[in-house]
Amino acid sequence: MLIGGSAVLGHFVVISKIPGVVAAWTLSLPLPSHVIVAVILLIYLVGGSFVDDVAFMILATPIFSPWQ
């Protein structure tokens, strides 16, 4: 169920072009790249605290990978 749900979520995210919008927005921020990586890691840390680690990684990867 988890892999199937994340596949549907990933397909929806790619069709709605959310990763491209998020990537363009993060590139326009006046922050160093290591700060952006730290924020993404913090999101994974907080999300992994409430959801199973592997499940959160499967669900969050389509959002943070703009090359899909």
PDB file of C-alpha atoms in Angstrom:
ATOM      1  CA  MET A   1       0.000   0.000   0.000  1.00  0.00           C
ATOM      2  CA  LEU A   2       2.787   2.401   0.863  1.00  0.00           C
ATOM      3  CA  ILE A   3       4.723   1.913  -2.363  1.00  0.00           C
ATOM      4  CA  GLY A   4       1.549   2.077  -4.435  1.00  0.00           C
ATOM      5  CA  GLY A   5       0.396   5.241  -2.674  1.00  0.00           C
ATOM      6  CA  SER A   6       3.780   6.883  -3.057  1.00  0.00           C
ATOM      7  CA  ALA A   7       3.836   5.968  -6.754  1.00  0.00           C
ATOM      8  CA  VAL A   8       0.488   7.700  -7.230  1.00  0.00           C
ATOM      9  CA  LEU A   9       1.686  10.684  -5.187  1.00  0.00           C
ATOM     10  CA  GLY A  10       4.917  10.850  -7.179  1.00  0.00           C
ATOM     11  CA  HIS A  11       3.003  10.762 -10.467  1.00  0.00           C
ATOM     12  CA  PHE A  12       0.685  13.541  -9.298  1.00  0.00           C
ATOM     13  CA  VAL A  13       3.607  15.653  -8.072  1.00  0.00           C
ATOM     14  CA  VAL A  14       5.450  15.279 -11.385  1.00  0.00           C
ATOM     15  CA  ILE A  15       2.342  16.127 -13.430  1.00  0.00           C
ATOM     16  CA  SER A  16       1.650  19.204 -11.317  1.00  0.00           C
ATOM     17  CA  LYS A  17       5.309  20.286 -11.761  1.00  0.00           C
ATOM     18  CA  ILE A  18       5.800  20.929  -8.053  1.00  0.00           C
ATOM     19  CA  PRO A  19       9.486  19.813  -8.048  1.00  0.00           C
ATOM     20  CA  GLY A  20      10.360  22.271 -10.813  1.00  0.00           C
ATOM     21  CA  VAL A  21       8.618  25.116  -9.010  1.00  0.00           C
ATOM     22  CA  VAL A  22      10.299  24.236  -5.713  1.00  0.00           C
ATOM     23  CA  ALA A  23      13.707  23.954  -7.438  1.00  0.00           C
ATOM     24  CA  ALA A  24      13.294  27.343  -9.133  1.00  0.00           C
ATOM     25  CA  TRP A  25      12.193  28.893  -5.863  1.00  0.00           C
ATOM     26  CA  THR A  26      15.118  27.471  -3.892  1.00  0.00           C
ATOM     27  CA  LEU A  27      17.581  28.638  -6.550  1.00  0.00           C
ATOM     28  CA  SER A  28      16.186  32.158  -6.292  1.00  0.00           C
ATOM     29  CA  LEU A  29      16.691  32.275  -2.515  1.00  0.00           C
ATOM     30  CA  PRO A  30      19.646  34.386  -1.359  1.00  0.00           C
ATOM     31  CA  LEU A  31      20.974  31.528   0.801  1.00  0.00           C
ATOM     32  CA  PRO A  32      24.089  29.393   0.456  1.00  0.00           C
ATOM     33  CA  SER A  33      23.520  25.890  -0.832  1.00  0.00           C
ATOM     34  CA  HIS A  34      24.568  24.247   2.428  1.00  0.00           C
ATOM     35  CA  VAL A  35      21.778  26.080   4.273  1.00  0.00           C
ATOM     36  CA  ILE A  36      19.216  24.749   1.792  1.00  0.00           C
ATOM     37  CA  VAL A  37      20.556  21.217   2.245  1.00  0.00           C
ATOM     38  CA  ALA A  38      20.360  21.679   6.022  1.00  0.00           C
ATOM     39  CA  VAL A  39      16.698  22.729   5.742  1.00  0.00           C
ATOM     40  CA  ILE A  40      15.907  19.679   3.606  1.00  0.00           C
ATOM     41  CA  LEU A  41      17.662  17.452   6.148  1.00  0.00           C
ATOM     42  CA  LEU A  42      15.673  19.088   8.944  1.00  0.00           C
ATOM     43  CA  ILE A  43      12.450  18.358   7.065  1.00  0.00           C
ATOM     44  CA  TYR A  44      13.510  14.719   6.711  1.00  0.00           C
ATOM     45  CA  LEU A  45      14.438  14.582  10.400  1.00  0.00           C
ATOM     46  CA  VAL A  46      11.105  15.978  11.592  1.00  0.00           C
ATOM     47  CA  GLY A  47       9.082  13.945   9.100  1.00  0.00           C
ATOM     48  CA  GLY A  48      10.964  10.782   9.963  1.00  0.00           C
ATOM     49  CA  SER A  49      10.167  11.349  13.625  1.00  0.00           C
ATOM     50  CA  PHE A  50       6.436  11.017  13.026  1.00  0.00           C
ATOM     51  CA  VAL A  51       6.348   8.580  10.101  1.00  0.00           C
ATOM     52  CA  ASP A  52       8.448   5.472   9.544  1.00  0.00           C
ATOM     53  CA  ASP A  53      11.830   6.502   8.115  1.00  0.00           C
ATOM     54  CA  VAL A  54      11.665   4.519   4.881  1.00  0.00           C
ATOM     55  CA  ALA A  55       8.019   5.464   4.345  1.00  0.00           C
ATOM     56  CA  PHE A  56       8.777   9.168   4.699  1.00  0.00           C
ATOM     57  CA  MET A  57      11.735   8.914   2.337  1.00  0.00           C
ATOM     58  CA  ILE A  58       9.548   7.212  -0.266  1.00  0.00           C
ATOM     59  CA  LEU A  59       6.862   9.875   0.125  1.00  0.00           C
ATOM     60  CA  ALA A  60       9.176  12.915   0.226  1.00  0.00           C
ATOM     61  CA  THR A  61      11.603  11.994  -2.562  1.00  0.00           C
ATOM     62  CA  PRO A  62       9.281  13.081  -5.412  1.00  0.00           C
ATOM     63  CA  ILE A  63       9.053  16.533  -3.872  1.00  0.00           C
ATOM     64  CA  PHE A  64      12.796  17.089  -3.464  1.00  0.00           C
ATOM     65  CA  SER A  65      13.975  15.554  -6.753  1.00  0.00           C
ATOM     66  CA  PRO A  66      13.254  17.983  -9.607  1.00  0.00           C
ATOM     67  CA  TRP A  67      14.701  15.762 -12.361  1.00  0.00           C
ATOM     68  CA  GLN A  68      11.813  13.280 -12.578  1.00  0.00           C
TER      69      GLN A  68
END
